[in-house]
Short mmCIF file of C-alpha atoms in Angstrom, two decimals:
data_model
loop_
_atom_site.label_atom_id
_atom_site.label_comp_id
_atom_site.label_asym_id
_atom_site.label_seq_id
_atom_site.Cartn_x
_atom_site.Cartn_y
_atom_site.Cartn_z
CA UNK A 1 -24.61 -51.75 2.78
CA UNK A 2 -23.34 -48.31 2.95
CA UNK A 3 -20.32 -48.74 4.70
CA UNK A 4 -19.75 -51.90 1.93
CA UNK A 5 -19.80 -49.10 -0.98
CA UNK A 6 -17.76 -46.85 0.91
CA UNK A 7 -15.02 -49.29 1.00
CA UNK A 8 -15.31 -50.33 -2.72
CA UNK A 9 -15.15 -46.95 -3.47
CA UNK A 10 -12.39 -46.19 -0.95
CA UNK A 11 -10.32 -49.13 -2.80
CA UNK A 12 -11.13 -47.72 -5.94
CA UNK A 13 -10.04 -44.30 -5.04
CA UNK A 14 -6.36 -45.88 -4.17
CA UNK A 15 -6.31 -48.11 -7.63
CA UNK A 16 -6.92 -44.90 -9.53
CA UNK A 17 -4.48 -42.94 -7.97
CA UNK A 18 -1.73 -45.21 -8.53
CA UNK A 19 -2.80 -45.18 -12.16
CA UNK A 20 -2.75 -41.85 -13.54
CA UNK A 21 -0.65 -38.60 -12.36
CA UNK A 22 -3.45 -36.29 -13.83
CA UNK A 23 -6.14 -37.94 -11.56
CA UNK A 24 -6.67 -35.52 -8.94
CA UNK A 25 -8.10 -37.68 -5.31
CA UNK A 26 -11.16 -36.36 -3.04
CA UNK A 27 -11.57 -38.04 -0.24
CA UNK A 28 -14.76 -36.83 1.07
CA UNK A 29 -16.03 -37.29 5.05
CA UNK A 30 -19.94 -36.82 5.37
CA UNK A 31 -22.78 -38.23 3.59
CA UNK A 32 -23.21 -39.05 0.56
CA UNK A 33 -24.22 -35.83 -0.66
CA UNK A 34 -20.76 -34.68 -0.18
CA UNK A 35 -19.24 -36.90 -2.61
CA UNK A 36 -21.71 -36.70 -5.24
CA UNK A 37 -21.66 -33.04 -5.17
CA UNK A 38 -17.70 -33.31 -5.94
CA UNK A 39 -18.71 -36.31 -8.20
CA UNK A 40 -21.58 -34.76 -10.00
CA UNK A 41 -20.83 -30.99 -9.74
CA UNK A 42 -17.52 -29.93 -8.61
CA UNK A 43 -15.38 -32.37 -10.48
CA UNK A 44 -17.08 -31.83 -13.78
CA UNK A 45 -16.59 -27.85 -13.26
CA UNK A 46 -12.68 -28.27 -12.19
CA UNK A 47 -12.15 -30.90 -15.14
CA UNK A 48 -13.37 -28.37 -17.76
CA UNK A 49 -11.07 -25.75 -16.49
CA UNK A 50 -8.28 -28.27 -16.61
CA UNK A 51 -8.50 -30.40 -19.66
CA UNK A 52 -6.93 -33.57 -18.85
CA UNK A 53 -7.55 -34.04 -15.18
CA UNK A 54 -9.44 -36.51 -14.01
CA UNK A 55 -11.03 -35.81 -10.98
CA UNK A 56 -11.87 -39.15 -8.51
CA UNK A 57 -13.95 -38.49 -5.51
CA UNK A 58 -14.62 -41.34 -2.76
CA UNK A 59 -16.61 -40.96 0.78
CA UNK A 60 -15.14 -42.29 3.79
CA UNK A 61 -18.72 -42.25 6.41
CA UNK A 62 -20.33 -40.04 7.98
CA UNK A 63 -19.56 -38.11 10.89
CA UNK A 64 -16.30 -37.88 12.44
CA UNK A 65 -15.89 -41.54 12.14
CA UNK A 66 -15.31 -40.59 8.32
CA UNK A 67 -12.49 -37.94 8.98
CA UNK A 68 -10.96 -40.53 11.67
CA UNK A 69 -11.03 -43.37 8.46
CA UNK A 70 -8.95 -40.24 6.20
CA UNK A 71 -6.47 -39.40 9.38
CA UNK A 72 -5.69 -43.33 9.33
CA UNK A 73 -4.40 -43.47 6.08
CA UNK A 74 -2.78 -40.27 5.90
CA UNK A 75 -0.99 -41.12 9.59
CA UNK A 76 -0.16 -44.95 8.33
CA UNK A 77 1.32 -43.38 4.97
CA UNK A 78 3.20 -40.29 6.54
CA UNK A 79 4.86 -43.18 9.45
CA UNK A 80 5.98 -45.51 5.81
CA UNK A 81 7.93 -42.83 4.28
CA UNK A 82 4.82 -43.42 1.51
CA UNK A 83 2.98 -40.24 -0.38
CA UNK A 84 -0.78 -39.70 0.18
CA UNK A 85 -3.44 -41.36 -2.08
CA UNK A 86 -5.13 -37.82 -1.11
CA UNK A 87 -5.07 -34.55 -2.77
CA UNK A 88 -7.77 -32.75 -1.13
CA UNK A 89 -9.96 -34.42 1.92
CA UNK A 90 -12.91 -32.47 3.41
CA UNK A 91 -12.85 -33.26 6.97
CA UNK A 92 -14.75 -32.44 9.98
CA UNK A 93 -13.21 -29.90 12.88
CA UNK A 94 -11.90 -32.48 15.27
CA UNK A 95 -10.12 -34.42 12.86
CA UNK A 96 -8.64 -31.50 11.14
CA UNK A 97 -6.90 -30.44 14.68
CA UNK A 98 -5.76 -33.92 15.00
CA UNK A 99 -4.61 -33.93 11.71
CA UNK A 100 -2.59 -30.20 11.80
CA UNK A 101 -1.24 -31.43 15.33
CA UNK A 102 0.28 -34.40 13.58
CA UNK A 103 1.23 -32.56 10.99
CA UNK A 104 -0.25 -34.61 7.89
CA UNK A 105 -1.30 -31.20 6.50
CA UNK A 106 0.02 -28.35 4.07
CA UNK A 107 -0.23 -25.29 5.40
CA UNK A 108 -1.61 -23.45 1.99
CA UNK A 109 -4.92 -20.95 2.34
CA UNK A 110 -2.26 -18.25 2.90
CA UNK A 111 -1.49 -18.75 -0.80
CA UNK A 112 -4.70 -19.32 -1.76
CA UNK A 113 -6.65 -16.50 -4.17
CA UNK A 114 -9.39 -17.14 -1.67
CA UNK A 115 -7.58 -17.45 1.08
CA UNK A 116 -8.46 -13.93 2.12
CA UNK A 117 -12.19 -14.12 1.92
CA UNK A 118 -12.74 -16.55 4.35
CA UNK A 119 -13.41 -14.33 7.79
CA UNK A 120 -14.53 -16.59 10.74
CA UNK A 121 -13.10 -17.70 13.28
CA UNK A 122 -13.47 -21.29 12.37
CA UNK A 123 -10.82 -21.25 9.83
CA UNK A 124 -8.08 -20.06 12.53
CA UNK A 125 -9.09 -21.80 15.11
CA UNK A 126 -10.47 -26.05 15.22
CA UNK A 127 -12.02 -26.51 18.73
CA UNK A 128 -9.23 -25.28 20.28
CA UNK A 129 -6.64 -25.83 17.76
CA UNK A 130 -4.79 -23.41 15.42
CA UNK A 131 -5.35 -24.39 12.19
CA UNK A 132 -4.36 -21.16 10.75
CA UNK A 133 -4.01 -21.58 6.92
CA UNK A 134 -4.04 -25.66 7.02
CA UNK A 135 -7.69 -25.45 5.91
CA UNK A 136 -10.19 -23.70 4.29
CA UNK A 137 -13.76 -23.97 5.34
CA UNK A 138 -16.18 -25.44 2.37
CA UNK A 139 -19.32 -24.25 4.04
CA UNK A 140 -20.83 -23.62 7.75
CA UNK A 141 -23.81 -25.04 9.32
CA UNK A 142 -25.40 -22.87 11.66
CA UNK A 143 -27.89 -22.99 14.49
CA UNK A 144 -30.86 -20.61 15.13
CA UNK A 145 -34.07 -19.76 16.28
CA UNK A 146 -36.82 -20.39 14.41
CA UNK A 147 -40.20 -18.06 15.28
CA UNK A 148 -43.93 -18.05 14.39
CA UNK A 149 -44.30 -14.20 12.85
CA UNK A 150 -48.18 -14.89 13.31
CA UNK A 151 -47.31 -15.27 17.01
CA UNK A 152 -44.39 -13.64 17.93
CA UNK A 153 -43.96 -10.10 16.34
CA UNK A 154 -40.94 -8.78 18.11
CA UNK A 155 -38.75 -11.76 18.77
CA UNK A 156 -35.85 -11.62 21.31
CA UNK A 157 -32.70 -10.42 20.47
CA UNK A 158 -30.68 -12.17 22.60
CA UNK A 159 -30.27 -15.40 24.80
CA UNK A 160 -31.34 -12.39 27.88
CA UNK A 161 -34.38 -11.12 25.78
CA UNK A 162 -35.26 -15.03 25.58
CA UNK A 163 -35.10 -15.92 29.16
CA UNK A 164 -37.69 -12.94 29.80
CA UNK A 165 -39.64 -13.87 27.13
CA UNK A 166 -40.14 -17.50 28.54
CA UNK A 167 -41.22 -16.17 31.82
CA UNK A 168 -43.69 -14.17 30.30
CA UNK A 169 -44.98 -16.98 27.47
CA UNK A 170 -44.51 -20.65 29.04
CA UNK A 171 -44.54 -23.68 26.77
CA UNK A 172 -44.28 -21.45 24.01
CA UNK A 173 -40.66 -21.94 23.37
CA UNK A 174 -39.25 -25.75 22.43
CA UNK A 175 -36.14 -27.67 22.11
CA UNK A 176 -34.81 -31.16 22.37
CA UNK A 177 -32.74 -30.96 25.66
CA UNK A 178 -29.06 -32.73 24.72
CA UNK A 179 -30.16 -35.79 23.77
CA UNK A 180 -32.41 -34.94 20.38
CA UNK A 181 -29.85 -33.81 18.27
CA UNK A 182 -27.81 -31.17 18.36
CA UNK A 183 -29.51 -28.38 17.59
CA UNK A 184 -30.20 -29.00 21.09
CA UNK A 185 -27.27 -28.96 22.29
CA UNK A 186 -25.93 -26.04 20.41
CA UNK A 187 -28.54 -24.00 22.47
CA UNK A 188 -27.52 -25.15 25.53
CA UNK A 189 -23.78 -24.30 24.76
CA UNK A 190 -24.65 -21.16 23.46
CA UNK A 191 -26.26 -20.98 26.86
CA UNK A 192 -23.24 -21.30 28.62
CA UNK A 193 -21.44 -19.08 26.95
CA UNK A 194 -23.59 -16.42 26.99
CA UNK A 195 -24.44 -16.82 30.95
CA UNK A 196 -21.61 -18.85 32.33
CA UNK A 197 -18.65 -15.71 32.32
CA UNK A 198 -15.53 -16.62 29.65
CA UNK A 199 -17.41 -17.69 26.22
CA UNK A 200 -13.95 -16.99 24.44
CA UNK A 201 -12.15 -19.53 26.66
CA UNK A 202 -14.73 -22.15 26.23
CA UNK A 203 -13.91 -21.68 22.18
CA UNK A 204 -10.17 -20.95 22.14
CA UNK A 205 -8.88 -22.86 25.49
CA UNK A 206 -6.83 -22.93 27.41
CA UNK A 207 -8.87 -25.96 28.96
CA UNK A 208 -8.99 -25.37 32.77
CA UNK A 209 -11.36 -27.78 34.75
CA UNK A 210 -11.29 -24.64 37.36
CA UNK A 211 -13.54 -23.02 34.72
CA UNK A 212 -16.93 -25.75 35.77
CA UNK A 213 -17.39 -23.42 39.10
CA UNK A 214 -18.33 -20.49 36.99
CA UNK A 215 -21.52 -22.29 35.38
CA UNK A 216 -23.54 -22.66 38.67
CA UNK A 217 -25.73 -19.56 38.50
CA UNK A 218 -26.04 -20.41 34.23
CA UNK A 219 -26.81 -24.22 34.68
CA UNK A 220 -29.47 -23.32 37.63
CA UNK A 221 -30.91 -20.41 35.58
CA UNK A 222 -31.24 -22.74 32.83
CA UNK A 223 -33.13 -25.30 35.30
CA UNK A 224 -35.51 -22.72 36.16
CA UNK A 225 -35.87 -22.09 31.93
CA UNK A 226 -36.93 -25.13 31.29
CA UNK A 227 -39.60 -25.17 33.56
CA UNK A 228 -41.70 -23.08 30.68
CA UNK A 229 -40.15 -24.99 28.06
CA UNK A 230 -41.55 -27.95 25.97
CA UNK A 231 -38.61 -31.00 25.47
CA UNK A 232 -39.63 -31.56 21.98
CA UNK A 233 -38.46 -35.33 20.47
CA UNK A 234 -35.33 -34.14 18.60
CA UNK A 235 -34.39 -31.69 15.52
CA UNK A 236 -37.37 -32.50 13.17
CA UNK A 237 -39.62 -31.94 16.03
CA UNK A 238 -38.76 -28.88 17.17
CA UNK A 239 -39.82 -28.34 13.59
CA UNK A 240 -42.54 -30.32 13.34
CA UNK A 241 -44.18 -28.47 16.62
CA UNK A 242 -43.51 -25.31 14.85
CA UNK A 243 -45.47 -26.60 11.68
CA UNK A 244 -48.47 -27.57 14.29
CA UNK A 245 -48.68 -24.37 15.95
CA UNK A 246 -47.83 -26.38 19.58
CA UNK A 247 -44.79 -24.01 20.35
CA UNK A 248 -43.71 -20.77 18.44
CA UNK A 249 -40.15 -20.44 18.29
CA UNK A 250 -37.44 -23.18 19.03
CA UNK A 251 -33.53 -23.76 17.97
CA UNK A 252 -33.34 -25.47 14.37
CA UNK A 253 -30.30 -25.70 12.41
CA UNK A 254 -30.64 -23.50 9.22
CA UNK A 255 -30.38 -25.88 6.40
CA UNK A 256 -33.02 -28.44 7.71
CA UNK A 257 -35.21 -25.10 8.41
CA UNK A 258 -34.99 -23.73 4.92
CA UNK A 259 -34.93 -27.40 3.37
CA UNK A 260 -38.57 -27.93 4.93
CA UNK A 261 -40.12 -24.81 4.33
CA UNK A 262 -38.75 -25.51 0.30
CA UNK A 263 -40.76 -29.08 0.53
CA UNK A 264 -43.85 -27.31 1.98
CA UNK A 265 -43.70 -28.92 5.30
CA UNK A 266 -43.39 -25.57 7.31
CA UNK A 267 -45.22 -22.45 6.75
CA UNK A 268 -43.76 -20.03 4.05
CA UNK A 269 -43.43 -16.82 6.32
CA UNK A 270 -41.62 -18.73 9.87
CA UNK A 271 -38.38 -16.75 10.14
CA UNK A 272 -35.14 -17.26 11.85
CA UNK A 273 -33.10 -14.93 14.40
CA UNK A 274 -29.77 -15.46 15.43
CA UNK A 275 -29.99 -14.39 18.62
CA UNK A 276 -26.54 -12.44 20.37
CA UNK A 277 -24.23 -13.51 21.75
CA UNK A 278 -24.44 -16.06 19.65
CA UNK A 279 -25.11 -19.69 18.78
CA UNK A 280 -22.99 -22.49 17.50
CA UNK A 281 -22.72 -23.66 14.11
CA UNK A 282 -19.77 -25.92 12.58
CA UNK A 283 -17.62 -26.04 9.07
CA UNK A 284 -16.51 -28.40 6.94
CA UNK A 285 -12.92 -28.32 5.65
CA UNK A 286 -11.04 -28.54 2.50
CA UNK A 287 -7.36 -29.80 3.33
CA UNK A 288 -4.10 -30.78 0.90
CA UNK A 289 -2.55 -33.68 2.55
CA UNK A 290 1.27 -32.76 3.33
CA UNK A 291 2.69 -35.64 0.85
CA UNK A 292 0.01 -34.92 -1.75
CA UNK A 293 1.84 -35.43 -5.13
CA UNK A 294 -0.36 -32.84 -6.79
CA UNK A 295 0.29 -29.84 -4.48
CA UNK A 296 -0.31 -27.15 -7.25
CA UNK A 297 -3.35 -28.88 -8.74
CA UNK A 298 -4.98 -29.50 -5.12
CA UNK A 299 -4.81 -25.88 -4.32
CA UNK A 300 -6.60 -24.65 -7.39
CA UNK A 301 -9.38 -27.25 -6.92
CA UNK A 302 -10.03 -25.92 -3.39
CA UNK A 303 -9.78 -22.20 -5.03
CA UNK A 304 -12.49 -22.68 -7.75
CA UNK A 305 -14.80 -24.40 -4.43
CA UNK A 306 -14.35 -21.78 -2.92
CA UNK A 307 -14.39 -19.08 -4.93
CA UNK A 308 -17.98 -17.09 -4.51
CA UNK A 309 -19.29 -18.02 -8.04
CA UNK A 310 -19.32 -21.93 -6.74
CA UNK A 311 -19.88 -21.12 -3.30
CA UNK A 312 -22.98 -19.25 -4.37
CA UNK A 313 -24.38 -22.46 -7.08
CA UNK A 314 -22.97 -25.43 -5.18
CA UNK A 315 -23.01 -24.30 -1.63
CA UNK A 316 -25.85 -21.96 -1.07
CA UNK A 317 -28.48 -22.85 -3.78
CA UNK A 318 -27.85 -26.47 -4.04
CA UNK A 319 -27.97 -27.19 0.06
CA UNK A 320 -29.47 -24.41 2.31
CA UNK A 321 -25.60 -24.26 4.12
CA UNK A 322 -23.81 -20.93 4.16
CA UNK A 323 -20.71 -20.78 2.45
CA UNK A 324 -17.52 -21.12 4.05
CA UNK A 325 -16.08 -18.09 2.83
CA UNK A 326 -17.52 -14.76 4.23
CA UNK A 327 -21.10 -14.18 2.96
CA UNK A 328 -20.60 -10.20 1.80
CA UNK A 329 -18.29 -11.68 -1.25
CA UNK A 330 -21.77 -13.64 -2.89
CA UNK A 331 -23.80 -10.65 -2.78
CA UNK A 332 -24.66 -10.25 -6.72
CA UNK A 333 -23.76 -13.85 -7.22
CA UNK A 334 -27.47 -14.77 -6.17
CA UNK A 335 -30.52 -13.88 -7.56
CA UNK A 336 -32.62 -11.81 -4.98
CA UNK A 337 -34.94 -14.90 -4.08
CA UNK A 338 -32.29 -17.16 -2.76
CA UNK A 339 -30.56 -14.20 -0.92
CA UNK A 340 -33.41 -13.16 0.30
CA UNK A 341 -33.93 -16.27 1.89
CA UNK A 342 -30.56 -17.08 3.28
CA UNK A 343 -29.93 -13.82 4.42
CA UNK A 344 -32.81 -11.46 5.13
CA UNK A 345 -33.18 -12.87 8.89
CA UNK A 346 -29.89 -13.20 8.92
CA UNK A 347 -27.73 -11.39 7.46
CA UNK A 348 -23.63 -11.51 6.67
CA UNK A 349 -23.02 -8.98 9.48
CA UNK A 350 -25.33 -10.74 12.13
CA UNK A 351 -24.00 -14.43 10.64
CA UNK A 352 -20.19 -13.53 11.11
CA UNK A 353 -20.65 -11.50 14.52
CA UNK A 354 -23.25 -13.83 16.07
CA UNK A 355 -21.93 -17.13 14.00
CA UNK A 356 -20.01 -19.05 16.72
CA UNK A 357 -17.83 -22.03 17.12
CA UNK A 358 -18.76 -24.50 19.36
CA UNK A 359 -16.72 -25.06 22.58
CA UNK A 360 -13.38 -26.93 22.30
CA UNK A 361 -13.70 -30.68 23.47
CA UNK A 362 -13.10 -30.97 27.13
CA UNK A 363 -15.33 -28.10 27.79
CA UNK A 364 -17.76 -29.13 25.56
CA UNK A 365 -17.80 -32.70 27.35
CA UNK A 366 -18.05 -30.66 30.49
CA UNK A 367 -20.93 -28.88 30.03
CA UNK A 368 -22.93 -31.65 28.69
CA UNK A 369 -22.22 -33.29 32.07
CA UNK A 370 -22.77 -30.68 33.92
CA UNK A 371 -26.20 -30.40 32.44
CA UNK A 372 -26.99 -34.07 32.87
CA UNK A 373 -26.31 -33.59 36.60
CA UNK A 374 -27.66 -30.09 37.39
CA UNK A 375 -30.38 -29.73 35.01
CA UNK A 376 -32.03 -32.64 33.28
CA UNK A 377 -32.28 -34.31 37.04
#
């Protein structure tokens, strides 16, 4: 049923572009949050500031399957000598390297008034692709540990601190192994790159299949972890074992942590730490299309989104994510409640230092094997 509206509304999208040159096109990868917050929220805002303009969002799926359905068209319009029903996608990382590589993209942030508050490294560099200036990220999700205060009053500071701690507390610490989401997995790449020697390679490349030898000691210390660990069921139950008192800290991804302590269904004092050197978290992007006939126009909707009065309401309040541009610039945009929230366990500093891209693709597929074979045996 979904995927039935997304193509009626994908069709639409197309028909309503060819119809009016003041109809600005969003073509939106994700859920369906995504394009009702341009629909609802973002559209309205940009269509007051620019009487006139219609603004026409559309989502194209979930996941990266939903970039790969935007790449299509742009790649099927760019090989026809045709212009792009886009204006502005929001696309996932992979896609957007894909999409940079084949050179479907403007190169614009550098131009952009916001341009030059964005500050992590996810806007430079797309698992292992420069992107520099071909996107702009429209918010992070980010990965951390959640903690019991009642139980745990100084928690680790880092993945080190943690591997002591385990010894010393077993079964007290959960997560869901690679297969229960990927919160999951996120810890056991962060693992990797804290433990396994070159954590800037494994982000930035170059790939070299060499690099698998220097994960031995890390994969077999990580064995010998998870031998005082509890495998929870997946993402919610990591949580869910939290809310039970069954384990007291565990790797949640911030958003679905703050989401469930704002419906009541975890404690209001569990806190987060993000722990050094750092765990992975992952953007979205806004990108202009390279034969977008609305250059000008794209560029200043991406500025208002992310400019830090939107970034603050839409972003931050409305979802739990942190923005895309660099957290410092929202500070007085927020009332102290919601900052407080976002950012007293972790604040801007500790989110940009510690905030880290996962590893590019054929690393990231390597270590995933590497832990089927060497630790989950």
């Amino acid at each position: 049923m979904r995927r039935a509206l997304y193509a009626a509304g994908f069709a639409a999208l197309l028909m309503t572009g060819a119809a009016s040159a003041q109809t600005l096109n969003v073509a939106t990868a994700g859920d369906q949050n995504m394009v009702d917050y341009i629909k609802d929220y973002l559209g309205p805002l940009f269509e007051k500031q620019h009487p006139g303009v219609k603004v026409v969002a559309v989502g194209t799926g979930p996941g990266d399957g939903g970039s790969q359905k935007i790449f299509e068209k742009l790649e099927a319009q760019s090989k026809a000598g045709a212009p792009a029903d886009f204006d502005v996608v929001v696309i996932h990382q992979k896609a957007a390297g894909t999409m940079v590589q084949s050179n479907l993209l403007k190169k614009y942030r550098d131009d952009l008034p916001t341009g030059k508050l964005v500050t992590r490294d996810t806007a430079t560099n797309s698992l292992g692709t420069d992107v520099s200036g071909y996107v702009m990220p429209m918010f992070h999700s980010q990965t951390a540990i959640a903690y019991n205060p009642d139980l745990i009053k100084d928690p680790p500071n880092s993945y080190a601190e943690l591997r002591e701690w385990v010894k010393k507390n077993p079964k007290q610490f959960g997560y869901n192994g690679i297969k229960g989401g990927m919160s999951g997995v996120a810890f056991v790449t962060g693992w990797v790159a804290a433990f396994g020697g070159d954590a800037a390679k494994l982000e930035k490349g170059p790939y070299d299949a060499a690099q698998k030898a220097t994960w031995e000691k890390a994969l077999a210390d990580l064995k010998e972890f998870n031998r005082n660990v509890v495998i929870t069921p997946g993402n919610a139950g990591t949580l869910d074992m939290l809310n039970r008192g069954e384990i007291a800290m565990g790797p949640v991804w911030v958003d679905m942590f703050y989401t469930w302590k704002a419906e009541g269904k975890l404690p209001p004092n569990m806190r987060l730490k993000l722990v050094s050197p750092g765990m992975p978290g992952q953007p979205m992007y806004y990108a202009i299309p390279a034969k977008t006939a609305h250059e000008k126009l794209a560029a200043e909707f991406v500025a208002l989104a992310t400019s830090p009065d939107v970034q603050a309401e839409g972003i931050v309040k409305r979802f739990n994510w942190y923005p895309g541009i660099d957290a410092k610039n929202l500070e007085g945009k927020l009332d102290q409640a919601v900052w407080n929230q976002l950012f007293a366990d972790i604040p801007p500093d500790a989110l940009s230092a510690n905030g880290k891209p996962f590893p590019i693709s054929p690393y990231f597929n390597d270590i995933l094997e590497a832990y089927e074979k060497k630790v989950a045996n």
